[in-house]
Amino acid sequence: MKKLLQLLLVSLFTLALYFGQANQVFGEIPQRNTPPGWEFNPTGSSHIIAVTTSLVFNCITLADGDYIGVFYTNDSGELACGGALAWNPNLSQVVAAYGDDITTLGVKDGFAENEPLTWKVYYNQTGLEQLVYVTYNAAMPNFNGLYVTNGVSALSSMLNPIGLEVTADPLTTCASDPVQLSANVTGGCGTPIFSWTSDPAGFVSALQNPVVYPTVTTTYFITVSNSFGDSHSSSVVVEVNPLPVFDCPAFGPFCEGDEAVVFEGNGVFSSGGDVVTGFDPVIAGEYFFVYTETNTFGCSASCEFSIVVNPVPVFDCPAYGPFCEGDEAVVFEGAGVYTFNGEVVTGFNPAEAGEYLFVYTETNAFGCEASCEFSVLVKLLPQLNCPANLEVCLNSPDVLLNIISPQGGIYSGEGVQFEDGSYYFEPFTGIGTYMITYCYIDPVTGCENCCEFAINVVASQLIDIPSGWSGISSFITPTDSQLNNLLYPITYPLIILSNFNGVYWPGGNTFTLSNWDEYSGYAIKADWETQLPICGEEVLDKTVNLGQGWSILPVLSSDALAVESLFDGVTGLQIVKDVAGTGVYW
């Protein structure tokens, strides 16, 4: 232990001396031959971890020249290298895990205090990298695996972590059907231990690949562990589709000699194991049938029913509707006969508004007929005045959609938003044509009607703006040149816009520029990469007057131009350079 502490102290001193010299000469520590994505920047705080020759490797084999590194989570939620070393099996070494640089405000470029230390190894021969599980020497000051400024730790072991993929076959099934669960284990060390549970609770198993019989949609959880303290958990959802739920069909009773009846329903009828499509009541008695229905999930359920042929028909007069114009056709149900204007019908198509009168007839066991009349009401659809197609600029404010009467319906479609009791279309959804649907339900009849119209979003020019400083101009004379409106689409990423005449600086509450000048270029700074759409007409006069001294030159062409030809013949020209870059024409 004493020798290990001495090694760490000497390493700390050596690193501090090396960093100081590098900062004076080069400004940062050079990194050579580090794997791709393993580059790191030393900062003013660090946590030292000893990697000695006594480190125990479990199911991991490193060769001279492979890399060991420690990683933190950056602003993008991704792992970034915070320190690394080239593995040498003959040397005790240290890894410096670097803390977040306090001088780079708003940027996380190192470990936060008490942030977990994530370890990876890189195999130089194959170019592969792997997350690893480590344990720490409990005799060292910091052994909980968390970053501590000026902390000192030492690795005791490194383990190939368990990899787990869990599957279910099939993933979608019917209630009570068998499902094969499978746990595919990769990596790890030693004999894996399996532990299955479920939600809803009720299933436990220590098998690797058990068979289950779920009755409802169930999440199966598995944890795989080993004797080295490593474990990995995963889950799989088995979607269980319900069996069909239906009322068992009922036909009859009939009288001997009645006309044959055709079975109606969504399923399959059978008798004695044979599929039948109807029944002919020739002889009195009780007849047994099986009705099987399969739902849209492919799950089946059956029921038994019987048909009695006797002399007593009893029925309730049918009732259908009311309907709205254009509703789906209805198939009439019942054991009797429906007629309309003397013609036998089996259903009704509510295509046109009105009231329709039907007659339903049944014959009892004594040969008597009973009939009833019932009417079906079809109500008018509400009449909508759908507007003509609209065209808006990409940089326009939200478009109010309360433009169709009668009002009170629902607008839908890409780019449609509902706010404060009104519907709006957001032009900044993007360039293109968007179909807007308006549906209205008549509060009196309860009938719904819908119509469609298109909103065409256009932009004369779409300017790409990178993150940070850049130059910006347009060859378009904006329809609306007020900067408050023109810059509306980039309100949030925009930091500042300026030229030699003034600035537009929301964050500094300074607005000495109020209108866009197409004959001026501007310097702009944005918080992130964005685009500025501009609508208007192309500038016809493309002559730019340059005064003495520096000017910000606009680009008044939609095509690229060679710099030499652009400035050929311009007298008094000294130098041309990028607004925010390294390009120079001198």
PDB file of C-alpha atoms in Angstrom, residues 92-303:
ATOM      1  CA  SER A  92       1.906   0.193 -12.960  1.00  0.00           C
ATOM      2  CA  GLN A  93       0.217   3.265 -14.429  1.00  0.00           C
ATOM      3  CA  VAL A  94      -2.310   5.919 -13.529  1.00  0.00           C
ATOM      4  CA  VAL A  95      -5.314   7.381 -15.338  1.00  0.00           C
ATOM      5  CA  ALA A  96      -6.152  11.023 -14.668  1.00  0.00           C
ATOM      6  CA  ALA A  97      -9.911  11.635 -14.838  1.00  0.00           C
ATOM      7  CA  TYR A  98     -10.305  15.355 -15.594  1.00  0.00           C
ATOM      8  CA  GLY A  99     -13.032  17.509 -14.068  1.00  0.00           C
ATOM      9  CA  ASP A 100     -15.266  20.038 -15.787  1.00  0.00           C
ATOM     10  CA  ASP A 101     -13.315  23.162 -16.809  1.00  0.00           C
ATOM     11  CA  ILE A 102     -14.785  26.045 -14.812  1.00  0.00           C
ATOM     12  CA  THR A 103     -13.472  28.578 -17.344  1.00  0.00           C
ATOM     13  CA  THR A 104     -15.672  27.243 -20.184  1.00  0.00           C
ATOM     14  CA  LEU A 105     -19.015  28.544 -18.986  1.00  0.00           C
ATOM     15  CA  GLY A 106     -22.063  26.672 -20.248  1.00  0.00           C
ATOM     16  CA  VAL A 107     -19.964  23.772 -21.616  1.00  0.00           C
ATOM     17  CA  LYS A 108     -19.479  20.476 -19.801  1.00  0.00           C
ATOM     18  CA  ASP A 109     -16.015  19.252 -20.839  1.00  0.00           C
ATOM     19  CA  GLY A 110     -15.147  16.992 -17.929  1.00  0.00           C
ATOM     20  CA  PHE A 111     -16.494  15.146 -14.890  1.00  0.00           C
ATOM     21  CA  ALA A 112     -18.917  16.773 -12.503  1.00  0.00           C
ATOM     22  CA  GLU A 113     -18.366  16.277  -8.787  1.00  0.00           C
ATOM     23  CA  ASN A 114     -19.623  12.787  -7.733  1.00  0.00           C
ATOM     24  CA  GLU A 115     -20.355  11.820 -11.343  1.00  0.00           C
ATOM     25  CA  PRO A 116     -19.955   8.035 -11.931  1.00  0.00           C
ATOM     26  CA  LEU A 117     -16.715   6.958 -13.635  1.00  0.00           C
ATOM     27  CA  THR A 118     -17.572   4.890 -16.724  1.00  0.00           C
ATOM     28  CA  TRP A 119     -14.765   2.652 -18.041  1.00  0.00           C
ATOM     29  CA  LYS A 120     -14.007   1.400 -21.536  1.00  0.00           C
ATOM     30  CA  VAL A 121     -11.206  -0.617 -23.149  1.00  0.00           C
ATOM     31  CA  TYR A 122     -10.032  -0.264 -26.751  1.00  0.00           C
ATOM     32  CA  TYR A 123      -8.503  -3.181 -28.662  1.00  0.00           C
ATOM     33  CA  ASN A 124      -5.862  -1.695 -30.939  1.00  0.00           C
ATOM     34  CA  GLN A 125      -5.632  -4.687 -33.278  1.00  0.00           C
ATOM     35  CA  THR A 126      -9.364  -4.835 -34.060  1.00  0.00           C
ATOM     36  CA  GLY A 127     -10.359  -1.193 -33.519  1.00  0.00           C
ATOM     37  CA  LEU A 128     -13.203  -2.315 -31.240  1.00  0.00           C
ATOM     38  CA  GLU A 129     -14.096  -0.707 -27.926  1.00  0.00           C
ATOM     39  CA  GLN A 130     -16.042  -2.182 -25.007  1.00  0.00           C
ATOM     40  CA  LEU A 131     -17.706  -0.981 -21.815  1.00  0.00           C
ATOM     41  CA  VAL A 132     -16.257  -2.813 -18.791  1.00  0.00           C
ATOM     42  CA  TYR A 133     -17.298  -3.353 -15.165  1.00  0.00           C
ATOM     43  CA  VAL A 134     -14.621  -2.464 -12.554  1.00  0.00           C
ATOM     44  CA  THR A 135     -14.109  -2.793  -8.801  1.00  0.00           C
ATOM     45  CA  TYR A 136     -11.971  -0.495  -6.666  1.00  0.00           C
ATOM     46  CA  ASN A 137      -9.403  -1.040  -3.930  1.00  0.00           C
ATOM     47  CA  ALA A 138     -11.255  -0.311  -0.662  1.00  0.00           C
ATOM     48  CA  ALA A 139      -7.983   0.685   1.011  1.00  0.00           C
ATOM     49  CA  MET A 140      -7.714   3.811  -1.120  1.00  0.00           C
ATOM     50  CA  PRO A 141      -9.365   7.129  -0.098  1.00  0.00           C
ATOM     51  CA  ASN A 142     -11.977   7.085  -2.879  1.00  0.00           C
ATOM     52  CA  PHE A 143     -13.354   3.665  -3.833  1.00  0.00           C
ATOM     53  CA  ASN A 144     -17.030   4.268  -4.628  1.00  0.00           C
ATOM     54  CA  GLY A 145     -16.529   4.791  -8.373  1.00  0.00           C
ATOM     55  CA  LEU A 146     -17.483   8.494  -8.281  1.00  0.00           C
ATOM     56  CA  TYR A 147     -15.391  11.441  -9.456  1.00  0.00           C
ATOM     57  CA  VAL A 148     -13.863  13.545  -6.655  1.00  0.00           C
ATOM     58  CA  THR A 149     -11.633  16.563  -7.269  1.00  0.00           C
ATOM     59  CA  ASN A 150      -8.103  15.629  -6.118  1.00  0.00           C
ATOM     60  CA  GLY A 151      -9.437  12.108  -5.456  1.00  0.00           C
ATOM     61  CA  VAL A 152      -7.173   9.049  -5.352  1.00  0.00           C
ATOM     62  CA  SER A 153      -8.425   5.571  -6.315  1.00  0.00           C
ATOM     63  CA  ALA A 154      -7.034   2.265  -7.516  1.00  0.00           C
ATOM     64  CA  LEU A 155      -8.614  -0.437  -9.683  1.00  0.00           C
ATOM     65  CA  SER A 156      -8.791  -3.965  -8.236  1.00  0.00           C
ATOM     66  CA  SER A 157     -10.482  -5.855 -11.084  1.00  0.00           C
ATOM     67  CA  MET A 158     -11.949  -5.401 -14.542  1.00  0.00           C
ATOM     68  CA  LEU A 159     -14.766  -7.595 -15.805  1.00  0.00           C
ATOM     69  CA  ASN A 160     -16.246  -8.321 -19.214  1.00  0.00           C
ATOM     70  CA  PRO A 161     -19.858  -7.177 -18.526  1.00  0.00           C
ATOM     71  CA  ILE A 162     -22.873  -9.284 -19.221  1.00  0.00           C
ATOM     72  CA  GLY A 163     -24.695  -8.595 -22.492  1.00  0.00           C
ATOM     73  CA  LEU A 164     -28.346  -9.575 -22.638  1.00  0.00           C
ATOM     74  CA  GLU A 165     -30.953  -9.791 -25.378  1.00  0.00           C
ATOM     75  CA  VAL A 166     -34.403 -11.008 -24.439  1.00  0.00           C
ATOM     76  CA  THR A 167     -37.008 -12.152 -26.968  1.00  0.00           C
ATOM     77  CA  ALA A 168     -40.463 -13.660 -26.968  1.00  0.00           C
ATOM     78  CA  ASP A 169     -41.890 -15.897 -29.699  1.00  0.00           C
ATOM     79  CA  PRO A 170     -44.432 -14.818 -30.631  1.00  0.00           C
ATOM     80  CA  LEU A 171     -44.482 -11.221 -29.423  1.00  0.00           C
ATOM     81  CA  THR A 172     -48.206 -11.006 -30.120  1.00  0.00           C
ATOM     82  CA  THR A 173     -50.509 -13.886 -29.217  1.00  0.00           C
ATOM     83  CA  CYS A 174     -54.027 -14.779 -28.172  1.00  0.00           C
ATOM     84  CA  ALA A 175     -55.065 -15.233 -24.561  1.00  0.00           C
ATOM     85  CA  SER A 176     -53.668 -18.452 -22.974  1.00  0.00           C
ATOM     86  CA  ASP A 177     -51.617 -19.460 -26.036  1.00  0.00           C
ATOM     87  CA  PRO A 178     -47.996 -20.622 -25.315  1.00  0.00           C
ATOM     88  CA  VAL A 179     -45.117 -18.128 -25.701  1.00  0.00           C
ATOM     89  CA  GLN A 180     -41.431 -19.072 -25.707  1.00  0.00           C
ATOM     90  CA  LEU A 181     -39.269 -16.635 -23.719  1.00  0.00           C
ATOM     91  CA  SER A 182     -35.555 -16.611 -24.570  1.00  0.00           C
ATOM     92  CA  ALA A 183     -32.581 -14.916 -22.897  1.00  0.00           C
ATOM     93  CA  ASN A 184     -29.538 -14.639 -25.161  1.00  0.00           C
ATOM     94  CA  VAL A 185     -26.491 -13.907 -23.002  1.00  0.00           C
ATOM     95  CA  THR A 186     -23.221 -12.600 -24.397  1.00  0.00           C
ATOM     96  CA  GLY A 187     -20.044 -11.575 -22.576  1.00  0.00           C
ATOM     97  CA  GLY A 188     -19.973 -11.888 -18.831  1.00  0.00           C
ATOM     98  CA  CYS A 189     -17.865 -14.268 -16.815  1.00  0.00           C
ATOM     99  CA  GLY A 190     -18.706 -17.503 -15.055  1.00  0.00           C
ATOM    100  CA  THR A 191     -22.053 -19.298 -14.969  1.00  0.00           C
ATOM    101  CA  PRO A 192     -25.015 -16.928 -15.439  1.00  0.00           C
ATOM    102  CA  ILE A 193     -27.925 -16.989 -12.960  1.00  0.00           C
ATOM    103  CA  PHE A 194     -31.394 -16.251 -14.392  1.00  0.00           C
ATOM    104  CA  SER A 195     -34.319 -14.668 -12.540  1.00  0.00           C
ATOM    105  CA  TRP A 196     -37.634 -14.034 -14.354  1.00  0.00           C
ATOM    106  CA  THR A 197     -40.605 -12.041 -12.996  1.00  0.00           C
ATOM    107  CA  SER A 198     -43.642 -10.438 -14.627  1.00  0.00           C
ATOM    108  CA  ASP A 199     -46.065  -7.517 -14.595  1.00  0.00           C
ATOM    109  CA  PRO A 200     -48.851  -8.339 -13.844  1.00  0.00           C
ATOM    110  CA  ALA A 201     -47.188 -10.374 -11.119  1.00  0.00           C
ATOM    111  CA  GLY A 202     -47.559 -14.126 -10.869  1.00  0.00           C
ATOM    112  CA  PHE A 203     -44.705 -15.566 -12.934  1.00  0.00           C
ATOM    113  CA  VAL A 204     -41.240 -16.440 -11.623  1.00  0.00           C
ATOM    114  CA  SER A 205     -38.631 -18.747 -13.132  1.00  0.00           C
ATOM    115  CA  ALA A 206     -34.922 -19.561 -12.878  1.00  0.00           C
ATOM    116  CA  LEU A 207     -34.835 -21.120 -16.364  1.00  0.00           C
ATOM    117  CA  GLN A 208     -33.035 -19.407 -19.202  1.00  0.00           C
ATOM    118  CA  ASN A 209     -35.791 -20.043 -21.757  1.00  0.00           C
ATOM    119  CA  PRO A 210     -39.162 -20.711 -20.042  1.00  0.00           C
ATOM    120  CA  VAL A 211     -42.555 -21.125 -21.742  1.00  0.00           C
ATOM    121  CA  VAL A 212     -45.429 -18.920 -20.523  1.00  0.00           C
ATOM    122  CA  TYR A 213     -49.196 -18.787 -21.115  1.00  0.00           C
ATOM    123  CA  PRO A 214     -50.266 -15.148 -20.636  1.00  0.00           C
ATOM    124  CA  THR A 215     -53.938 -14.212 -20.507  1.00  0.00           C
ATOM    125  CA  VAL A 216     -53.381 -10.441 -20.718  1.00  0.00           C
ATOM    126  CA  THR A 217     -50.644  -8.228 -22.145  1.00  0.00           C
ATOM    127  CA  THR A 218     -47.666  -8.908 -19.872  1.00  0.00           C
ATOM    128  CA  THR A 219     -44.171  -7.494 -19.386  1.00  0.00           C
ATOM    129  CA  TYR A 220     -41.621 -10.185 -18.543  1.00  0.00           C
ATOM    130  CA  PHE A 221     -38.521  -9.021 -16.658  1.00  0.00           C
ATOM    131  CA  ILE A 222     -35.239 -10.902 -16.458  1.00  0.00           C
ATOM    132  CA  THR A 223     -32.094 -10.265 -14.446  1.00  0.00           C
ATOM    133  CA  VAL A 224     -28.903 -12.163 -15.339  1.00  0.00           C
ATOM    134  CA  SER A 225     -26.125 -12.119 -12.733  1.00  0.00           C
ATOM    135  CA  ASN A 226     -22.890 -13.933 -11.933  1.00  0.00           C
ATOM    136  CA  SER A 227     -20.590 -14.587  -8.995  1.00  0.00           C
ATOM    137  CA  PHE A 228     -18.431 -11.558  -9.915  1.00  0.00           C
ATOM    138  CA  GLY A 229     -21.130  -9.080  -8.845  1.00  0.00           C
ATOM    139  CA  ASP A 230     -22.138  -8.169 -12.418  1.00  0.00           C
ATOM    140  CA  SER A 231     -25.777  -8.181 -13.441  1.00  0.00           C
ATOM    141  CA  HIS A 232     -27.887  -7.030 -16.368  1.00  0.00           C
ATOM    142  CA  SER A 233     -31.645  -6.623 -16.611  1.00  0.00           C
ATOM    143  CA  SER A 234     -34.002  -6.389 -19.553  1.00  0.00           C
ATOM    144  CA  SER A 235     -37.620  -6.977 -20.378  1.00  0.00           C
ATOM    145  CA  VAL A 236     -39.924  -7.953 -23.189  1.00  0.00           C
ATOM    146  CA  VAL A 237     -43.592  -7.176 -23.654  1.00  0.00           C
ATOM    147  CA  VAL A 238     -45.895  -9.909 -24.924  1.00  0.00           C
ATOM    148  CA  GLU A 239     -49.006  -8.335 -26.331  1.00  0.00           C
ATOM    149  CA  VAL A 240     -51.980 -10.560 -25.643  1.00  0.00           C
ATOM    150  CA  ASN A 241     -54.953  -9.987 -27.861  1.00  0.00           C
ATOM    151  CA  PRO A 242     -58.363 -10.731 -26.393  1.00  0.00           C
ATOM    152  CA  LEU A 243     -60.624 -13.445 -27.644  1.00  0.00           C
ATOM    153  CA  PRO A 244     -63.661 -12.245 -29.582  1.00  0.00           C
ATOM    154  CA  VAL A 245     -66.568 -11.145 -27.408  1.00  0.00           C
ATOM    155  CA  PHE A 246     -69.955 -11.572 -28.998  1.00  0.00           C
ATOM    156  CA  ASP A 247     -73.525 -12.582 -28.331  1.00  0.00           C
ATOM    157  CA  CYS A 248     -74.125 -16.126 -29.428  1.00  0.00           C
ATOM    158  CA  PRO A 249     -76.369 -16.139 -32.536  1.00  0.00           C
ATOM    159  CA  ALA A 250     -80.043 -16.909 -32.197  1.00  0.00           C
ATOM    160  CA  PHE A 251     -82.317 -18.039 -35.037  1.00  0.00           C
ATOM    161  CA  GLY A 252     -85.910 -19.137 -34.994  1.00  0.00           C
ATOM    162  CA  PRO A 253     -88.006 -20.627 -33.708  1.00  0.00           C
ATOM    163  CA  PHE A 254     -89.415 -21.853 -37.031  1.00  0.00           C
ATOM    164  CA  CYS A 255     -92.349 -23.800 -38.253  1.00  0.00           C
ATOM    165  CA  GLU A 256     -92.027 -26.983 -40.245  1.00  0.00           C
ATOM    166  CA  GLY A 257     -91.866 -26.127 -43.931  1.00  0.00           C
ATOM    167  CA  ASP A 258     -90.766 -22.532 -43.442  1.00  0.00           C
ATOM    168  CA  GLU A 259     -88.307 -21.144 -45.939  1.00  0.00           C
ATOM    169  CA  ALA A 260     -84.666 -21.922 -45.356  1.00  0.00           C
ATOM    170  CA  VAL A 261     -82.779 -19.300 -43.403  1.00  0.00           C
ATOM    171  CA  VAL A 262     -79.307 -18.005 -44.246  1.00  0.00           C
ATOM    172  CA  PHE A 263     -77.126 -17.564 -41.190  1.00  0.00           C
ATOM    173  CA  GLU A 264     -75.894 -14.011 -40.568  1.00  0.00           C
ATOM    174  CA  GLY A 265     -72.802 -13.080 -38.620  1.00  0.00           C
ATOM    175  CA  ASN A 266     -69.094 -12.370 -38.900  1.00  0.00           C
ATOM    176  CA  GLY A 267     -68.021 -15.917 -38.032  1.00  0.00           C
ATOM    177  CA  VAL A 268     -68.386 -19.516 -39.220  1.00  0.00           C
ATOM    178  CA  PHE A 269     -71.344 -21.795 -38.425  1.00  0.00           C
ATOM    179  CA  SER A 270     -70.955 -25.571 -38.162  1.00  0.00           C
ATOM    180  CA  SER A 271     -73.079 -28.582 -37.300  1.00  0.00           C
ATOM    181  CA  GLY A 272     -71.712 -32.052 -36.598  1.00  0.00           C
ATOM    182  CA  GLY A 273     -68.268 -30.807 -37.547  1.00  0.00           C
ATOM    183  CA  ASP A 274     -69.351 -29.643 -41.016  1.00  0.00           C
ATOM    184  CA  VAL A 275     -69.460 -25.990 -42.059  1.00  0.00           C
ATOM    185  CA  VAL A 276     -72.967 -24.821 -42.870  1.00  0.00           C
ATOM    186  CA  THR A 277     -74.209 -21.558 -44.334  1.00  0.00           C
ATOM    187  CA  GLY A 278     -77.847 -21.777 -43.226  1.00  0.00           C
ATOM    188  CA  PHE A 279     -80.689 -23.937 -41.976  1.00  0.00           C
ATOM    189  CA  ASP A 280     -83.768 -25.428 -43.591  1.00  0.00           C
ATOM    190  CA  PRO A 281     -86.552 -26.032 -41.003  1.00  0.00           C
ATOM    191  CA  VAL A 282     -88.102 -29.059 -42.736  1.00  0.00           C
ATOM    192  CA  ILE A 283     -88.690 -31.210 -39.633  1.00  0.00           C
ATOM    193  CA  ALA A 284     -89.661 -30.042 -36.149  1.00  0.00           C
ATOM    194  CA  GLY A 285     -87.135 -30.531 -33.403  1.00  0.00           C
ATOM    195  CA  GLU A 286     -84.097 -28.950 -31.722  1.00  0.00           C
ATOM    196  CA  TYR A 287     -80.926 -28.544 -33.769  1.00  0.00           C
ATOM    197  CA  PHE A 288     -77.488 -27.753 -32.363  1.00  0.00           C
ATOM    198  CA  PHE A 289     -74.875 -25.563 -33.991  1.00  0.00           C
ATOM    199  CA  VAL A 290     -71.436 -24.144 -33.160  1.00  0.00           C
ATOM    200  CA  TYR A 291     -70.645 -20.541 -33.991  1.00  0.00           C
ATOM    201  CA  THR A 292     -66.933 -19.570 -34.229  1.00  0.00           C
ATOM    202  CA  GLU A 293     -65.803 -15.996 -34.620  1.00  0.00           C
ATOM    203  CA  THR A 294     -62.271 -14.739 -35.345  1.00  0.00           C
ATOM    204  CA  ASN A 295     -61.456 -11.112 -34.521  1.00  0.00           C
ATOM    205  CA  THR A 296     -59.055  -8.764 -36.278  1.00  0.00           C
ATOM    206  CA  PHE A 297     -56.239 -10.089 -34.053  1.00  0.00           C
ATOM    207  CA  GLY A 298     -56.674 -13.592 -35.433  1.00  0.00           C
ATOM    208  CA  CYS A 299     -58.047 -14.932 -32.110  1.00  0.00           C
ATOM    209  CA  SER A 300     -61.041 -17.302 -32.168  1.00  0.00           C
ATOM    210  CA  ALA A 301     -63.852 -18.126 -29.746  1.00  0.00           C
ATOM    211  CA  SER A 302     -66.882 -20.391 -30.121  1.00  0.00           C
ATOM    212  CA  CYS A 303     -70.311 -20.927 -28.653  1.00  0.00           C
TER     213      CYS A 303
END
